[in-house]
Amino acid sequence: MGWIIFWIGGAILVAVVASNKGRSGLGWFFLSLILSPLLTLIGVAVMSRVEPAEASKTCPRCAETVKLAAAVCKHCGFEFSGAPQQASYKGIPYMVLANGQVTVTIQGKTTTWPNLAAFHDHVDYKRKLNV
């Protein structure tokens, strides 16, 4: 009976480590239950951290990918219009204004950040607190 608790505890540890590295904690939990918590812990420990893809847009002139907040394409110099750009980060929809500020409206309340990096930092911080 004690080894079953140890096995499940090890699988939970693998899930936490995998989740902290940006991978599917639930998937790694079930994989470690099937294989071995020790083997999967070693496997997930040697893996590099997966960073979420940064929001981007495609330049209509040269078809290159540039950051969503970019006002000018770094490849061809195309100037994007001042219309707000919509995107989402970790499931949270937001808008980047022409001046680079980011706004989010949730349940009728609008919050503004000075730039996309500040918004990403805020979301990551809030997610870390809820874990």
PDB file of C-alpha atoms in Angstrom:
ATOM      1  CA  MET A   1       0.000   0.000   0.000  1.00  0.00           C
ATOM      2  CA  GLY A   2       2.850   2.404   0.792  1.00  0.00           C
ATOM      3  CA  TRP A   3       4.396   2.038  -2.658  1.00  0.00           C
ATOM      4  CA  ILE A   4       1.110   3.104  -4.304  1.00  0.00           C
ATOM      5  CA  ILE A   5       1.130   6.348  -2.308  1.00  0.00           C
ATOM      6  CA  PHE A   6       4.806   6.843  -3.209  1.00  0.00           C
ATOM      7  CA  TRP A   7       4.020   6.170  -6.907  1.00  0.00           C
ATOM      8  CA  ILE A   8       1.126   8.686  -6.998  1.00  0.00           C
ATOM      9  CA  GLY A   9       3.156  11.250  -5.029  1.00  0.00           C
ATOM     10  CA  GLY A  10       5.996  10.873  -7.522  1.00  0.00           C
ATOM     11  CA  ALA A  11       3.549  11.340 -10.405  1.00  0.00           C
ATOM     12  CA  ILE A  12       2.263  14.539  -8.790  1.00  0.00           C
ATOM     13  CA  LEU A  13       5.841  15.791  -8.427  1.00  0.00           C
ATOM     14  CA  VAL A  14       6.451  15.074 -12.126  1.00  0.00           C
ATOM     15  CA  ALA A  15       3.263  16.980 -13.025  1.00  0.00           C
ATOM     16  CA  VAL A  16       4.364  20.026 -11.011  1.00  0.00           C
ATOM     17  CA  VAL A  17       7.848  20.063 -12.550  1.00  0.00           C
ATOM     18  CA  ALA A  18       6.407  19.647 -16.060  1.00  0.00           C
ATOM     19  CA  SER A  19       3.904  22.439 -15.502  1.00  0.00           C
ATOM     20  CA  ASN A  20       6.646  24.783 -14.257  1.00  0.00           C
ATOM     21  CA  LYS A  21       8.559  24.097 -17.472  1.00  0.00           C
ATOM     22  CA  GLY A  22       5.557  25.116 -19.588  1.00  0.00           C
ATOM     23  CA  ARG A  23       4.500  21.573 -20.441  1.00  0.00           C
ATOM     24  CA  SER A  24       1.276  19.664 -19.831  1.00  0.00           C
ATOM     25  CA  GLY A  25       1.236  18.708 -16.159  1.00  0.00           C
ATOM     26  CA  LEU A  26      -1.780  16.447 -16.565  1.00  0.00           C
ATOM     27  CA  GLY A  27      -0.228  14.607 -19.509  1.00  0.00           C
ATOM     28  CA  TRP A  28       3.037  14.047 -17.669  1.00  0.00           C
ATOM     29  CA  PHE A  29       1.117  12.932 -14.565  1.00  0.00           C
ATOM     30  CA  PHE A  30      -0.627  10.137 -16.477  1.00  0.00           C
ATOM     31  CA  LEU A  31       2.549   9.201 -18.344  1.00  0.00           C
ATOM     32  CA  SER A  32       4.416   8.842 -15.048  1.00  0.00           C
ATOM     33  CA  LEU A  33       1.616   6.696 -13.615  1.00  0.00           C
ATOM     34  CA  ILE A  34       1.959   4.341 -16.579  1.00  0.00           C
ATOM     35  CA  LEU A  35       5.752   4.287 -16.889  1.00  0.00           C
ATOM     36  CA  SER A  36       7.572   5.304 -13.746  1.00  0.00           C
ATOM     37  CA  PRO A  37       7.662   8.538 -11.743  1.00  0.00           C
ATOM     38  CA  LEU A  38      11.452   8.322 -11.479  1.00  0.00           C
ATOM     39  CA  LEU A  39      12.020   7.860 -15.218  1.00  0.00           C
ATOM     40  CA  THR A  40       9.562  10.580 -16.208  1.00  0.00           C
ATOM     41  CA  LEU A  41      10.982  12.958 -13.578  1.00  0.00           C
ATOM     42  CA  ILE A  42      14.424  12.520 -15.113  1.00  0.00           C
ATOM     43  CA  GLY A  43      12.940  13.020 -18.568  1.00  0.00           C
ATOM     44  CA  VAL A  44      11.081  16.207 -17.703  1.00  0.00           C
ATOM     45  CA  ALA A  45      14.004  17.568 -15.670  1.00  0.00           C
ATOM     46  CA  VAL A  46      16.383  17.487 -18.654  1.00  0.00           C
ATOM     47  CA  MET A  47      13.866  19.171 -20.985  1.00  0.00           C
ATOM     48  CA  SER A  48      14.180  22.866 -21.672  1.00  0.00           C
ATOM     49  CA  ARG A  49      11.493  25.313 -20.636  1.00  0.00           C
ATOM     50  CA  VAL A  50       8.826  26.025 -23.261  1.00  0.00           C
ATOM     51  CA  GLU A  51       8.096  29.745 -23.605  1.00  0.00           C
ATOM     52  CA  PRO A  52       4.692  30.800 -24.906  1.00  0.00           C
ATOM     53  CA  ALA A  53       4.698  32.270 -28.378  1.00  0.00           C
ATOM     54  CA  GLU A  54       4.718  36.057 -28.422  1.00  0.00           C
ATOM     55  CA  ALA A  55       1.791  37.728 -30.120  1.00  0.00           C
ATOM     56  CA  SER A  56       2.680  38.764 -33.642  1.00  0.00           C
ATOM     57  CA  LYS A  57       1.229  40.037 -36.887  1.00  0.00           C
ATOM     58  CA  THR A  58       2.149  39.622 -40.529  1.00  0.00           C
ATOM     59  CA  CYS A  59       3.296  42.570 -42.595  1.00  0.00           C
ATOM     60  CA  PRO A  60       0.969  43.023 -45.596  1.00  0.00           C
ATOM     61  CA  ARG A  61       3.836  44.256 -47.807  1.00  0.00           C
ATOM     62  CA  CYS A  62       6.614  41.701 -47.225  1.00  0.00           C
ATOM     63  CA  ALA A  63       4.692  38.922 -45.396  1.00  0.00           C
ATOM     64  CA  GLU A  64       7.281  38.780 -42.597  1.00  0.00           C
ATOM     65  CA  THR A  65       6.243  38.272 -38.973  1.00  0.00           C
ATOM     66  CA  VAL A  66       6.709  41.232 -36.599  1.00  0.00           C
ATOM     67  CA  LYS A  67       5.699  41.901 -32.998  1.00  0.00           C
ATOM     68  CA  LEU A  68       2.082  42.880 -32.494  1.00  0.00           C
ATOM     69  CA  ALA A  69       2.992  46.230 -30.916  1.00  0.00           C
ATOM     70  CA  ALA A  70       5.283  47.207 -33.822  1.00  0.00           C
ATOM     71  CA  ALA A  71       4.280  50.421 -35.579  1.00  0.00           C
ATOM     72  CA  VAL A  72       6.786  49.877 -38.427  1.00  0.00           C
ATOM     73  CA  CYS A  73       7.873  46.602 -40.059  1.00  0.00           C
ATOM     74  CA  LYS A  74      11.549  45.968 -39.249  1.00  0.00           C
ATOM     75  CA  HIS A  75      12.020  44.170 -42.571  1.00  0.00           C
ATOM     76  CA  CYS A  76      10.591  46.563 -45.154  1.00  0.00           C
ATOM     77  CA  GLY A  77       9.637  49.750 -43.259  1.00  0.00           C
ATOM     78  CA  PHE A  78       5.876  49.416 -43.817  1.00  0.00           C
ATOM     79  CA  GLU A  79       3.956  51.647 -41.379  1.00  0.00           C
ATOM     80  CA  PHE A  80       0.987  49.929 -39.812  1.00  0.00           C
ATOM     81  CA  SER A  81      -2.242  51.888 -39.407  1.00  0.00           C
ATOM     82  CA  GLY A  82      -3.141  53.412 -36.062  1.00  0.00           C
ATOM     83  CA  ALA A  83      -6.064  51.005 -35.651  1.00  0.00           C
ATOM     84  CA  PRO A  84      -5.887  48.935 -32.451  1.00  0.00           C
ATOM     85  CA  GLN A  85      -4.582  45.388 -32.900  1.00  0.00           C
ATOM     86  CA  GLN A  86      -6.465  42.594 -31.130  1.00  0.00           C
ATOM     87  CA  ALA A  87      -4.848  39.418 -29.820  1.00  0.00           C
ATOM     88  CA  SER A  88      -4.831  37.182 -26.753  1.00  0.00           C
ATOM     89  CA  TYR A  89      -2.169  36.059 -24.276  1.00  0.00           C
ATOM     90  CA  LYS A  90      -2.724  32.902 -22.229  1.00  0.00           C
ATOM     91  CA  GLY A  91      -6.432  33.085 -23.006  1.00  0.00           C
ATOM     92  CA  ILE A  92      -6.852  36.762 -22.088  1.00  0.00           C
ATOM     93  CA  PRO A  93      -7.982  38.941 -25.018  1.00  0.00           C
ATOM     94  CA  TYR A  94      -6.311  42.351 -25.236  1.00  0.00           C
ATOM     95  CA  MET A  95      -5.874  45.288 -27.600  1.00  0.00           C
ATOM     96  CA  VAL A  96      -2.655  47.095 -28.490  1.00  0.00           C
ATOM     97  CA  LEU A  97      -3.311  50.755 -29.217  1.00  0.00           C
ATOM     98  CA  ALA A  98      -1.391  52.864 -31.728  1.00  0.00           C
ATOM     99  CA  ASN A  99       0.749  54.352 -28.934  1.00  0.00           C
ATOM    100  CA  GLY A 100       1.809  50.862 -27.786  1.00  0.00           C
ATOM    101  CA  GLN A 101      -0.400  50.756 -24.694  1.00  0.00           C
ATOM    102  CA  VAL A 102      -2.266  47.530 -23.950  1.00  0.00           C
ATOM    103  CA  THR A 103      -5.887  47.531 -22.769  1.00  0.00           C
ATOM    104  CA  VAL A 104      -7.974  44.694 -21.407  1.00  0.00           C
ATOM    105  CA  THR A 105     -11.694  44.872 -20.684  1.00  0.00           C
ATOM    106  CA  ILE A 106     -13.067  42.173 -18.381  1.00  0.00           C
ATOM    107  CA  GLN A 107     -16.593  42.353 -16.958  1.00  0.00           C
ATOM    108  CA  GLY A 108     -16.908  46.001 -17.949  1.00  0.00           C
ATOM    109  CA  LYS A 109     -13.666  47.079 -16.252  1.00  0.00           C
ATOM    110  CA  THR A 110     -10.864  48.346 -18.518  1.00  0.00           C
ATOM    111  CA  THR A 111      -7.246  48.170 -17.383  1.00  0.00           C
ATOM    112  CA  THR A 112      -4.313  49.704 -19.272  1.00  0.00           C
ATOM    113  CA  TRP A 113      -0.591  48.853 -19.273  1.00  0.00           C
ATOM    114  CA  PRO A 114       2.156  51.003 -20.801  1.00  0.00           C
ATOM    115  CA  ASN A 115       3.358  48.248 -23.150  1.00  0.00           C
ATOM    116  CA  LEU A 116       3.005  44.584 -24.086  1.00  0.00           C
ATOM    117  CA  ALA A 117       5.880  43.436 -21.855  1.00  0.00           C
ATOM    118  CA  ALA A 118       4.254  44.987 -18.767  1.00  0.00           C
ATOM    119  CA  PHE A 119       0.962  43.267 -19.613  1.00  0.00           C
ATOM    120  CA  HIS A 120       2.698  39.882 -20.076  1.00  0.00           C
ATOM    121  CA  ASP A 121       4.539  40.316 -16.755  1.00  0.00           C
ATOM    122  CA  HIS A 122       1.259  41.122 -14.991  1.00  0.00           C
ATOM    123  CA  VAL A 123      -0.518  38.067 -16.442  1.00  0.00           C
ATOM    124  CA  ASP A 124       2.407  35.758 -15.617  1.00  0.00           C
ATOM    125  CA  TYR A 125       2.554  37.123 -12.047  1.00  0.00           C
ATOM    126  CA  LYS A 126      -1.200  36.630 -11.519  1.00  0.00           C
ATOM    127  CA  ARG A 127      -1.035  33.086 -12.929  1.00  0.00           C
ATOM    128  CA  LYS A 128       1.847  32.242 -10.614  1.00  0.00           C
ATOM    129  CA  LEU A 129      -0.174  33.479  -7.596  1.00  0.00           C
ATOM    130  CA  ASN A 130      -3.134  31.270  -8.543  1.00  0.00           C
ATOM    131  CA  VAL A 131      -1.033  28.092  -8.833  1.00  0.00           C
TER     132      VAL A 131
END
